[in-house]
Short mmCIF file of C-alpha atoms and ligand atoms in Angstrom, two decimals:
data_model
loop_
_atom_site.label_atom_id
_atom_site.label_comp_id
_atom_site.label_asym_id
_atom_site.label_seq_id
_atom_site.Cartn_x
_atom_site.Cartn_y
_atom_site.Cartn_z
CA UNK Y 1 102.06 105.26 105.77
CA UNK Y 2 101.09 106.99 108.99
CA UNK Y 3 102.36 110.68 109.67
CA UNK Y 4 104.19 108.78 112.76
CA UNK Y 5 105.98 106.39 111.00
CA UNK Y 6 106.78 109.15 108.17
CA UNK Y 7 108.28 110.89 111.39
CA UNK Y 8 110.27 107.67 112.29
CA UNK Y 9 111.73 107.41 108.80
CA UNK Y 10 112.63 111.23 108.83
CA UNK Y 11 114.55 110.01 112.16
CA UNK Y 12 116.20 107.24 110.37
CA UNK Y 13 117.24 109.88 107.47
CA UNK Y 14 118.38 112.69 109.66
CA UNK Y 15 120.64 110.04 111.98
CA UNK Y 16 122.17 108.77 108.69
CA UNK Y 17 122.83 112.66 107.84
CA UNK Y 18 125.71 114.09 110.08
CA UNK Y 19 127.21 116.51 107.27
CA UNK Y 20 125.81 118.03 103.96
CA UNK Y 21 128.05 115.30 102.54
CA UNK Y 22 126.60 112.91 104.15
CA UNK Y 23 123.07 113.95 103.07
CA UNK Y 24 124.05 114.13 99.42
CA UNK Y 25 125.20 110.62 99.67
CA UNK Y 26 122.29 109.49 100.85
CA UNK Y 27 119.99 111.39 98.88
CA UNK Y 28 121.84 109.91 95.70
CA UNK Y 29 121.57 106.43 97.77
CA UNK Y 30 117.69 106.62 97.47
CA UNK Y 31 117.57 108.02 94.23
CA UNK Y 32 119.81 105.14 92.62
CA UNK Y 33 117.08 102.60 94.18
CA UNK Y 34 114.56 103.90 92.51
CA UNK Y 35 116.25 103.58 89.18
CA UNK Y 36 117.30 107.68 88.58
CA UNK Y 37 120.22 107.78 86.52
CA UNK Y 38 123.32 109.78 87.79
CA UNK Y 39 124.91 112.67 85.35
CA UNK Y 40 128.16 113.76 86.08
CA UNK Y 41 129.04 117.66 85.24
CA UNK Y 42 132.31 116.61 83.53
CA UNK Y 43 130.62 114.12 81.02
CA UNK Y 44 128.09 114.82 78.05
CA UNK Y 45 124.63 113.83 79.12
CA UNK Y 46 122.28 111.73 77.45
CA UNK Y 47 118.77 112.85 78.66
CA UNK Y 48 115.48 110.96 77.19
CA UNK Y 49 111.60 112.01 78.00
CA UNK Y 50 110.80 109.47 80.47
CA UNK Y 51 113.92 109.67 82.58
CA UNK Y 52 114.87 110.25 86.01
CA UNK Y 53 118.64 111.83 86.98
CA UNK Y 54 120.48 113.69 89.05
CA UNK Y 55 123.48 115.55 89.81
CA UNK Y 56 126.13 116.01 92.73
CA UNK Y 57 128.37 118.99 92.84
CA UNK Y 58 130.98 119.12 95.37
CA UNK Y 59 129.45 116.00 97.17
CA UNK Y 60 127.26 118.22 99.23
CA UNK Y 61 124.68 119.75 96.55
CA UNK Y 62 122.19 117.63 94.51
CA UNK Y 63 119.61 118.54 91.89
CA UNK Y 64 117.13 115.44 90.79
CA UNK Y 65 114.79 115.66 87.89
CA UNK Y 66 112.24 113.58 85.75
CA UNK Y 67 111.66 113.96 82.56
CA UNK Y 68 107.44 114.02 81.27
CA UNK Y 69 107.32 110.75 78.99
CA UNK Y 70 105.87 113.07 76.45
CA UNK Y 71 107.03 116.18 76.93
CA UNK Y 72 106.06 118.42 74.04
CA UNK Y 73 108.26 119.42 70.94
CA UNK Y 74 107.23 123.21 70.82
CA UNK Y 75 107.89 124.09 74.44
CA UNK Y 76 108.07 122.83 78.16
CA UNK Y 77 108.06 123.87 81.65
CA UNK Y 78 109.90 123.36 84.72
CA UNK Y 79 107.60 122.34 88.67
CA UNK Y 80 110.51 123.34 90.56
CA UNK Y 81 111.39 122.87 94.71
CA UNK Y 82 114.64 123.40 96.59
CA UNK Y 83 115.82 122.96 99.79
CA UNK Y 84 119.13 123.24 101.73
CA UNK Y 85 121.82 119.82 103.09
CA UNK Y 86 123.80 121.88 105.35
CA UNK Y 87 123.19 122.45 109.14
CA UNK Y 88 125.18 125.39 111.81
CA UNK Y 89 127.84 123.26 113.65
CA UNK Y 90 131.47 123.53 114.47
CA UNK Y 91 134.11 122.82 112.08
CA UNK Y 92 137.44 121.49 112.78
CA UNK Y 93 140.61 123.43 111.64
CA UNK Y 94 142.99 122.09 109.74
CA UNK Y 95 145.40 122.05 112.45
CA UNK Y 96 142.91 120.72 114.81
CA UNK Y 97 144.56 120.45 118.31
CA UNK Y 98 145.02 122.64 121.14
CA UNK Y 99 147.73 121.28 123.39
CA UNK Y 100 146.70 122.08 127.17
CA UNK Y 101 146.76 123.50 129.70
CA UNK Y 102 148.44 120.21 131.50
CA UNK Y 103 147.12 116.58 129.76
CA UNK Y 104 144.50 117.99 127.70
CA UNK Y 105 143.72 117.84 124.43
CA UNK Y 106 141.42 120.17 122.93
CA UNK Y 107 139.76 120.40 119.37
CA UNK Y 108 140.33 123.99 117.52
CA UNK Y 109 137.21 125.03 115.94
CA UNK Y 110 135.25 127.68 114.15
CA UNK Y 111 131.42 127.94 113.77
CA UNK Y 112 129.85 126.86 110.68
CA UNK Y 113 126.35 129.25 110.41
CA UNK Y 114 124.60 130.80 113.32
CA UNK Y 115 124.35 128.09 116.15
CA UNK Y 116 122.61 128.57 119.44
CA UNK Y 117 125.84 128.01 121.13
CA UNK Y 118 124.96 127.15 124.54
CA UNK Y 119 123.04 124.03 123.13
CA UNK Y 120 126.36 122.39 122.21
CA UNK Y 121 127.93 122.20 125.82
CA UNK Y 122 128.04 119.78 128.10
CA UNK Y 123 126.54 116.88 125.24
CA UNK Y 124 128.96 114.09 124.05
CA UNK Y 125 129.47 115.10 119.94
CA UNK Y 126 130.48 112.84 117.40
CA UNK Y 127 133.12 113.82 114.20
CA UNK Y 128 131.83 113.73 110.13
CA UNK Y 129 132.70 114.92 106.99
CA UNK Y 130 135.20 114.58 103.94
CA UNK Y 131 138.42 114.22 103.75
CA UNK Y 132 140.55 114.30 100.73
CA UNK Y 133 142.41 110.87 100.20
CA UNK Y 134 145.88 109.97 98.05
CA UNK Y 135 145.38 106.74 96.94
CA UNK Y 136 148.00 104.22 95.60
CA UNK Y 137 146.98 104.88 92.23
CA UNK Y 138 148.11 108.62 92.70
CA UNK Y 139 144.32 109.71 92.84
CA UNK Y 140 143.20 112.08 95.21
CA UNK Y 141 139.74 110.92 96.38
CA UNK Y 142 136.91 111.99 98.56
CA UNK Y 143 136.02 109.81 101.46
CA UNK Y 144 133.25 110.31 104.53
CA UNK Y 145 134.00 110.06 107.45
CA UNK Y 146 131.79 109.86 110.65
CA UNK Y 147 132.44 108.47 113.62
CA UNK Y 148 130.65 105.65 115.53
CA UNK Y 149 130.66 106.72 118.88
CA UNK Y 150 131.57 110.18 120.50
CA UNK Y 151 134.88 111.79 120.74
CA UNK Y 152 134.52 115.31 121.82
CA UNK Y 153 132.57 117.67 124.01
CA UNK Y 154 132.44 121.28 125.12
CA UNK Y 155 132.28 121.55 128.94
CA UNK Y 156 130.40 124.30 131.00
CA UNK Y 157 132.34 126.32 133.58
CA UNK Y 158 130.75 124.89 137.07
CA UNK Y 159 128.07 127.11 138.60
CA UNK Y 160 131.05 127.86 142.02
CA UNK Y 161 133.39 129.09 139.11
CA UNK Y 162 130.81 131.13 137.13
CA UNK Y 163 127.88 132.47 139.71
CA UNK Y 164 126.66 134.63 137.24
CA UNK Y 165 125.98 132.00 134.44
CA UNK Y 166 122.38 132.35 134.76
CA UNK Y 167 122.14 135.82 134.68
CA UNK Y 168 123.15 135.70 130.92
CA UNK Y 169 126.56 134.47 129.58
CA UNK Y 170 127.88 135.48 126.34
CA UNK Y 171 130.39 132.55 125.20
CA UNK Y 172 133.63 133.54 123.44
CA UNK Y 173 133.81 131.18 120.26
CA UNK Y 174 137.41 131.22 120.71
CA UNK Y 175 137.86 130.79 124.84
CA UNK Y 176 134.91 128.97 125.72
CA UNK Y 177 133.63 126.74 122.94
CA UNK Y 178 136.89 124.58 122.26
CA UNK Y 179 135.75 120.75 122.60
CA UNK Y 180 137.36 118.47 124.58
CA UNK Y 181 138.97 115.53 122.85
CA UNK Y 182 141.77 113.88 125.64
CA UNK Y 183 142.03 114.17 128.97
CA UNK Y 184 145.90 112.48 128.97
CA UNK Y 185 144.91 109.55 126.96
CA UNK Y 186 145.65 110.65 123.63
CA UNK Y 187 148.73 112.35 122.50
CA UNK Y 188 149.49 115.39 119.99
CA UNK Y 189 148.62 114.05 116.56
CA UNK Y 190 145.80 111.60 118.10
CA UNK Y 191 142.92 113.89 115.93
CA UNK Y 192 144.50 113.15 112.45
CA UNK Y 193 145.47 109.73 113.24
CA UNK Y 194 141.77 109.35 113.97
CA UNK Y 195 140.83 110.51 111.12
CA UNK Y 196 143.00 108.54 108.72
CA UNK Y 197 141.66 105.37 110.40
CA UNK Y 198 138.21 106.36 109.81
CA UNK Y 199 139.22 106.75 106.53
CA UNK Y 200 140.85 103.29 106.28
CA UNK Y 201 144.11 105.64 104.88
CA UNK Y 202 147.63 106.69 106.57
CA UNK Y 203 147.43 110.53 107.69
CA UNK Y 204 150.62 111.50 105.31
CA UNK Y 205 147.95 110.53 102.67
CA UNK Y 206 145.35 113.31 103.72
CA UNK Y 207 145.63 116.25 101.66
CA UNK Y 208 142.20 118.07 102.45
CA UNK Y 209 139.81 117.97 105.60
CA UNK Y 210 135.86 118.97 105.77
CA UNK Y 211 135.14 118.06 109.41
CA UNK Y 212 132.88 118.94 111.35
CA UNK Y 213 131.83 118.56 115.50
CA UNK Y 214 128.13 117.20 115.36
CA UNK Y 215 125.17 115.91 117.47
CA UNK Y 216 125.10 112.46 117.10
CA UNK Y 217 122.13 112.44 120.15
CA UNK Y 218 119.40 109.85 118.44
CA UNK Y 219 116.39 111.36 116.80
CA UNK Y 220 112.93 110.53 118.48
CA UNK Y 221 109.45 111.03 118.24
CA UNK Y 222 107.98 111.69 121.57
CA UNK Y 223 105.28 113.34 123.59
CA UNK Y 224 102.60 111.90 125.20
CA UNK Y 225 99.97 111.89 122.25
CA UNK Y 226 103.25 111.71 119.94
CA UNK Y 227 103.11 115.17 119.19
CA UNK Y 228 106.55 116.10 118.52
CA UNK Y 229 109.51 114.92 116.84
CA UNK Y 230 113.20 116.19 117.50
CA UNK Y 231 116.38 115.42 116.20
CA UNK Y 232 119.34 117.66 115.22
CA UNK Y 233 119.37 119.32 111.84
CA UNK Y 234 115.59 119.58 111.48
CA UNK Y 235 116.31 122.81 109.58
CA UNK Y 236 116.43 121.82 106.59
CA UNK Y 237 116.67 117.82 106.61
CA UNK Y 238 113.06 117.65 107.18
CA UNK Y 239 112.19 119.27 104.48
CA UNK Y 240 114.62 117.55 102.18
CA UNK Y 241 113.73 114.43 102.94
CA UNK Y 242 109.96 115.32 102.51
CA UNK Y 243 111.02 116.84 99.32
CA UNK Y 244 113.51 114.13 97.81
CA UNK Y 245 110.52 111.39 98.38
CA UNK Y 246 107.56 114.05 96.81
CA UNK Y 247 109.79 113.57 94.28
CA UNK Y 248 110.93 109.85 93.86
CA UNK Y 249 106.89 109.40 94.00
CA UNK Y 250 105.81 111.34 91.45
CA UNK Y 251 105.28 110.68 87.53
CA UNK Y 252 104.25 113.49 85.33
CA UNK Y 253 103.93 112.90 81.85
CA UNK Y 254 103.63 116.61 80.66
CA UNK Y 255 106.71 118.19 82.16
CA UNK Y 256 110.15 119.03 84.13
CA UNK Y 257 109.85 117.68 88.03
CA UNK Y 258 112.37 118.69 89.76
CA UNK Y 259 114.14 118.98 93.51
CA UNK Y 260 117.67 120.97 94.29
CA UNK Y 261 119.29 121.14 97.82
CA UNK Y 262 121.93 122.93 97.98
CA UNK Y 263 124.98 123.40 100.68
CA UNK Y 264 126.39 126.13 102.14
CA UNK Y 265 122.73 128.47 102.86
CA UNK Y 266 123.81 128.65 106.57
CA UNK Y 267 127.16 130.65 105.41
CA UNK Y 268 125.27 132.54 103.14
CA UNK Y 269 124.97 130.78 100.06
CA UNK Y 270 127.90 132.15 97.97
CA UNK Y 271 129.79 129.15 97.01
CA UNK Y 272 130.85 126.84 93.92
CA UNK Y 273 127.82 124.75 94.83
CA UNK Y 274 125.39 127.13 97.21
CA UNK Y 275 122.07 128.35 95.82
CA UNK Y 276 123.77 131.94 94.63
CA UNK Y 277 125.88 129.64 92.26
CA UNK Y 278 125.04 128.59 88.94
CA UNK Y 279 125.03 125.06 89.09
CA UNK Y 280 120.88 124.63 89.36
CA UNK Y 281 121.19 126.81 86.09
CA UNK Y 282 124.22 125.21 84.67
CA UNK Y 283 121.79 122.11 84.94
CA UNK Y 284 119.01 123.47 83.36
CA UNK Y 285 121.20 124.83 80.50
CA UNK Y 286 122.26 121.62 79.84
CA UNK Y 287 119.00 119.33 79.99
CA UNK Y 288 117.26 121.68 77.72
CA UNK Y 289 120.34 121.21 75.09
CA UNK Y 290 120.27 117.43 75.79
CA UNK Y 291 116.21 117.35 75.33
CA UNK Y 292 117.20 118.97 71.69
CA UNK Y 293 115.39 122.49 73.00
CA UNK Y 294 116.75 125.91 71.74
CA UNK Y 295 117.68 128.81 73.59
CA UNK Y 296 114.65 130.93 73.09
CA UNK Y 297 113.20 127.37 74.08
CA UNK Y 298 115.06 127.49 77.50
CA UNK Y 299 113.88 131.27 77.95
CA UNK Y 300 110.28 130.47 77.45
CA UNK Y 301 110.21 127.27 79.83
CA UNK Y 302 111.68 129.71 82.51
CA UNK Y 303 108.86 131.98 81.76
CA UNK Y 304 106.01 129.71 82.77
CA UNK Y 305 107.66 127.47 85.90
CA UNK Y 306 107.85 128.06 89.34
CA UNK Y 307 109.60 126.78 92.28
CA UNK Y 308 108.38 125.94 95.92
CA UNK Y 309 111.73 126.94 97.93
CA UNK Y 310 111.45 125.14 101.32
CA UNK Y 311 113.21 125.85 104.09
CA UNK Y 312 111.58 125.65 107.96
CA UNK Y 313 110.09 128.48 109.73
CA UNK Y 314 109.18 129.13 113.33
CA UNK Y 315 106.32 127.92 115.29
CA UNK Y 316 105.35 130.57 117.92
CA UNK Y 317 107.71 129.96 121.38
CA UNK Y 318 105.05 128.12 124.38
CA UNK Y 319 107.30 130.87 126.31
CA UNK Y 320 107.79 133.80 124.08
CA UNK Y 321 104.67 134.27 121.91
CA UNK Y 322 105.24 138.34 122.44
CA UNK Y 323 108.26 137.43 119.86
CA UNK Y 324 105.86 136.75 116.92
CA UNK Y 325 103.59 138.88 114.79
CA UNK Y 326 100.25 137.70 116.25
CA UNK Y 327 98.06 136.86 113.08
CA UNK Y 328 101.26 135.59 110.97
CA UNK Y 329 102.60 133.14 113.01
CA UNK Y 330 102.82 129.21 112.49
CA UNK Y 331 102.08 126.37 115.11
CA UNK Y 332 103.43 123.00 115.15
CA UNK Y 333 101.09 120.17 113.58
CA UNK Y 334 99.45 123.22 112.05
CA UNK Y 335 100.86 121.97 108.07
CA UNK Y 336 103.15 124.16 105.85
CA UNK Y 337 104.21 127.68 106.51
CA UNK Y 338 103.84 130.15 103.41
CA UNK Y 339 106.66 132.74 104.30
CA UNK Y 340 105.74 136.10 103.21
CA UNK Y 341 108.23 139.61 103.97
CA UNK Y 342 107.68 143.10 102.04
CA UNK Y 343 111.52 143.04 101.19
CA UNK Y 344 111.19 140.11 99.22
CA UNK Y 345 113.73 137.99 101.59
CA UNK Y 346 110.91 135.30 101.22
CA UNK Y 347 110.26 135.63 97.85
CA UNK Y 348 105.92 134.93 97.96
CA UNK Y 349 103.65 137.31 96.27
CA UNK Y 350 99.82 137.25 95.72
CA UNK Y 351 100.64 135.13 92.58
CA UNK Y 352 103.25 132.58 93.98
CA UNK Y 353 100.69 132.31 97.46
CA UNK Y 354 97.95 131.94 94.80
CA UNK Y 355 99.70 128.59 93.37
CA UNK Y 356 100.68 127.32 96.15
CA UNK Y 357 97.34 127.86 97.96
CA UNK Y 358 95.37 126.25 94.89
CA UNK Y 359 98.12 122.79 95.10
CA UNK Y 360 97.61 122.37 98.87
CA UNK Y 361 93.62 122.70 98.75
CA UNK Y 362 93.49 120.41 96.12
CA UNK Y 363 96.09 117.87 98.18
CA UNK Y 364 93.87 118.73 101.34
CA UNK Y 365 96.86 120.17 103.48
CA UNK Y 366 96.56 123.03 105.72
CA UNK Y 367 98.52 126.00 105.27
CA UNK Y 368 99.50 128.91 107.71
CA UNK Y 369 100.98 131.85 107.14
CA UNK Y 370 104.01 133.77 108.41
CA UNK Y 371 105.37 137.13 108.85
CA UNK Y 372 108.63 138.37 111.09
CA UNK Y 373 107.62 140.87 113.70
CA UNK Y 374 107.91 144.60 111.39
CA UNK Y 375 110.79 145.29 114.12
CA UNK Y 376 112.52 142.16 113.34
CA UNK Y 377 114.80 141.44 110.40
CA UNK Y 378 114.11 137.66 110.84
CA UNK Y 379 116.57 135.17 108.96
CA UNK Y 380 117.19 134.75 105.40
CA UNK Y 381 116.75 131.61 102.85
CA UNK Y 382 117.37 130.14 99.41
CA UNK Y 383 114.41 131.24 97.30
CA UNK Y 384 115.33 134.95 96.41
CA UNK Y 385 119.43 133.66 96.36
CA UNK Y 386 118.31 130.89 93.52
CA UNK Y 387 116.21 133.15 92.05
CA UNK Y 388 118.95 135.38 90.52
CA UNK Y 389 120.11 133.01 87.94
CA UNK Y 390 116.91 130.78 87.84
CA UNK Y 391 114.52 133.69 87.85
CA UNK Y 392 111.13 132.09 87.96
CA UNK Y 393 107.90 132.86 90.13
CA UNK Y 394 108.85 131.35 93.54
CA UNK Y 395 107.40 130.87 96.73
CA UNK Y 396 108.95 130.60 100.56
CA UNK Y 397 107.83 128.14 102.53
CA UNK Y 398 108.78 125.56 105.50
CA UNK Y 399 107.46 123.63 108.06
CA UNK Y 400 107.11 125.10 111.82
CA UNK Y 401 109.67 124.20 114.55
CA UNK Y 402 111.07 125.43 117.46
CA UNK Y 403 114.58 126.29 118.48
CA UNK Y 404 115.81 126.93 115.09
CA UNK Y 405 119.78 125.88 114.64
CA UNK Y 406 119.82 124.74 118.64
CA UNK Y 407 121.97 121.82 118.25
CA UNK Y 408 118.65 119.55 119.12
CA UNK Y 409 115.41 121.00 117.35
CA UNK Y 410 112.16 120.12 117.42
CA UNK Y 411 109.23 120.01 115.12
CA UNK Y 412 105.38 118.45 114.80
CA UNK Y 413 104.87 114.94 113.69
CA UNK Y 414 102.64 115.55 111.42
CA UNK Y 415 103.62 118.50 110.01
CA UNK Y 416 106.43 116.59 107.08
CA UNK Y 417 103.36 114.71 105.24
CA UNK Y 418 101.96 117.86 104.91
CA UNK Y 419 105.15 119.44 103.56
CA UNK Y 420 105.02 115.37 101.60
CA UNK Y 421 101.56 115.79 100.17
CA UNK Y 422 101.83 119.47 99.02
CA UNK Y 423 104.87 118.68 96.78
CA UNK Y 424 103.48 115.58 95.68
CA UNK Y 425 100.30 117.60 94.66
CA UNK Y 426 102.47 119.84 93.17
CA UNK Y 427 104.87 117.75 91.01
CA UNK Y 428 101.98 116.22 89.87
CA UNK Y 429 99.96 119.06 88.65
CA UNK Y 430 99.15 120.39 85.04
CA UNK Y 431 100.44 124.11 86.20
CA UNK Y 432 100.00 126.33 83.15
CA UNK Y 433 101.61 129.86 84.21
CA UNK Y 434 100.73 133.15 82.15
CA UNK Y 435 102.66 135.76 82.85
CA UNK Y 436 100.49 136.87 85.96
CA UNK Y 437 97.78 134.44 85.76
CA UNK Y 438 97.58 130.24 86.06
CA UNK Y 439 95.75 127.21 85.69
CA UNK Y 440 95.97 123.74 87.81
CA UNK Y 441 95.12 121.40 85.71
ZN1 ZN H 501 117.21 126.55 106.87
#
């Protein structure tokens, strides 16, 4: 496959990805093709060298692992990667009109991570996410929801209302950002009858709402020599979707392969089912048991694995390349991004570079490097957050893209079959780890 159509199939993913529920659900889609089993949390599992599961928590988080066909008695290891589902974007409350002023009916929302808000005005956004559905059977069940066409949208003030929008406008999230859903033709109560039809339920039966406002603006490739690819939610669907099929394309005989996204990193992480929780340890508790491993078993698999936590990084700004620490910084098309920060907010060290380094020349993908500016806190991730209950050598990295969380975001089209061929490389390795020393076989 050519990195272009890789891009066009990323596009396909991403469209068919409105909310971290929706990306689960798909995720678990592809993974069900290709003949993984799924475990649920509440059931005993019945693991077997060979295999291929996964498991969803909360409908939004999703950890997929094979099994090596002969995977030895004494001892195993883990070949790790993570990523995140969820994406900043407006959700609805639960009471989710504003009535006025005159006919209109507005949408009350709160943000959902740290969105560049100005990119959400004045584009026609689309509604997704869960809702909680009684069912005639007394069951309370979770249903998607995302709508077909748009409903909402956040107007500017007009230049001869505002003359000094373009000297700089801070937007108040509670003034300024409310969307527009009705402009006479819908009536109070028009959002949750909405809802329950998209549902296919009656709105008395709704007991519990996840929705969200979101870009449903088509993903493209584009550029003149095809250079680019944007789409909403780049960060981090691209590099789920490079990791989830690095994955699904991967046999190794010898040991643990294994992908986690989790929700929730753009709100920090500390949920049921975010990377702080224990659920990508609860899971690894539990295979090891199944497999017929010991504790001390567990402990010493933990001791020689690693992860590759993915999440995407910036590519300088065409505009702004004062904003970047000159030798550290990524390019578009220029492969992955090895994340590297003294605080150990990007968790890479000389011996996590080292591995990953070693996997990518022997998969023949480039790798650049990057640093925040030494005055510049820069953003956080999942690999030091999963790394307090999962505590194994990890490395940061990402692919390069510009106009992180702007509701449209744009990355190089060739850059996921790098991010694709590293993780195959990886998964497929013979990585023997020794306390501070390794071998690729
Ligand atoms: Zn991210």
């Amino acid at each position: 496959m050519t990195d272009l159509d890789l891009s066009r199939e990323l596009c396909g993913f991403i469209e068919q990805s409105p909310t971290a529920f929706h990306a689960a659900a798909q995720m678990a889609n592809m993974l069900d093709e290709v003949g993984f089993c799924r475990l649920s949390e509440t059931q005993p599992w019945d693991v077997e060298r060979g295999g291929s599961y996964y498991v969803v928590r909360n409908g939004s988080s999703i950890v997929a692992f094979r099994v090596g066909e002969h995977l030895p008695q004494d001892g195993y290891t883990l070949q790790m990667a993570a990523a995140h589902t969820d994406s900043p974007m407006f959700k609805v409350k639960h009471v989710p009109e504003l009535e006025g002023p005159g006919e209109y009916l507005r949408l009350d929302v709160e943000g959902y991570g740290g969105m560049l808000d100005a990119t959400w005005l004045d584009r026609p956004l689309g509604l997704a996410g869960r809702v909680m559905v009684r069912t005639d059977e007394g069951r309370v069940e979770s249903r998607l929801v995302a709508s077909t066409k748009d409903v909402a949208l956040i107007p500017n003030v007009a230049i001869h209302q505002r003359r000094d929008a373009n000297q700089g406008f801070a937007y108040n999230r509670q003034v300024d950002l409310c969307p527009l859903f009705s402009a006479g033709a819908l009536k109070a109560g028009a959002f949750d009858a909405m809802v329950a039809e998209l549902a296919g339920c009656a709105p008395k039966d709704i007991l519990g709402k996840d929705l969200y406002v979101v870009n449903r603006t088509a993903p493209r490739v584009w550029g003149w020599a095809d250079e680019f690819v944007s789409a909403p939610r780049l960060d981090n669907l691209q590099c789920t979707f490079a990791g989830l099929n690095a994955l699904m394309a991967t046999h190794n005989d010898a040991h643990v392969t294994l992908f986690a996204c989790f929700d929730n990193e753009e709100v920090g992480s500390g949920t049921s089912r975010g990377a702080l929780s224990t659920f990508l340890r609860d899971t690894l508790v539990r295979l090891n048991a199944a497999l017929g491993y010991t504790q001390e078993t567990y402990l010493r698999a933990l001791a020689g694995s690693f992860m590759v936590s993915c999440d995407n990084g910036h590519a300088v700004h065409p505009n702004h390349p004062e904003l970047y620490d000159a030798p550290n910084c990524g390019h578009l098309n220029g492969g992955v991004l090895v994340k590297e920060a003294a605080s150990q907010k990007y968790t890479t060290d000389a011996l996590s570079r080292a591995v990953f380094t070693a996997v990518c020349q022997r998969a023949g993908v480039p790798v650049q490097t990057f640093a925040n500016r030494s005055d510049n806190v820069g953003g956080s991730t999942l690999g030091n957050l999963s790394a307090r209950h999962v505590s194994v050598p990890t490395v940061d990295v990402g692919l390069a893209q510009l106009a992180m969380h702007s509701s449209y975001e744009t990355a190089g089209v060739h850059d996921t079959a790098c991010l694709l061929h590293a993780l195959q490389a990886f998964y497929a390795c013979d990585l023997r780890l020794e306390a501070d020393s390794f071998t690729l076989g």
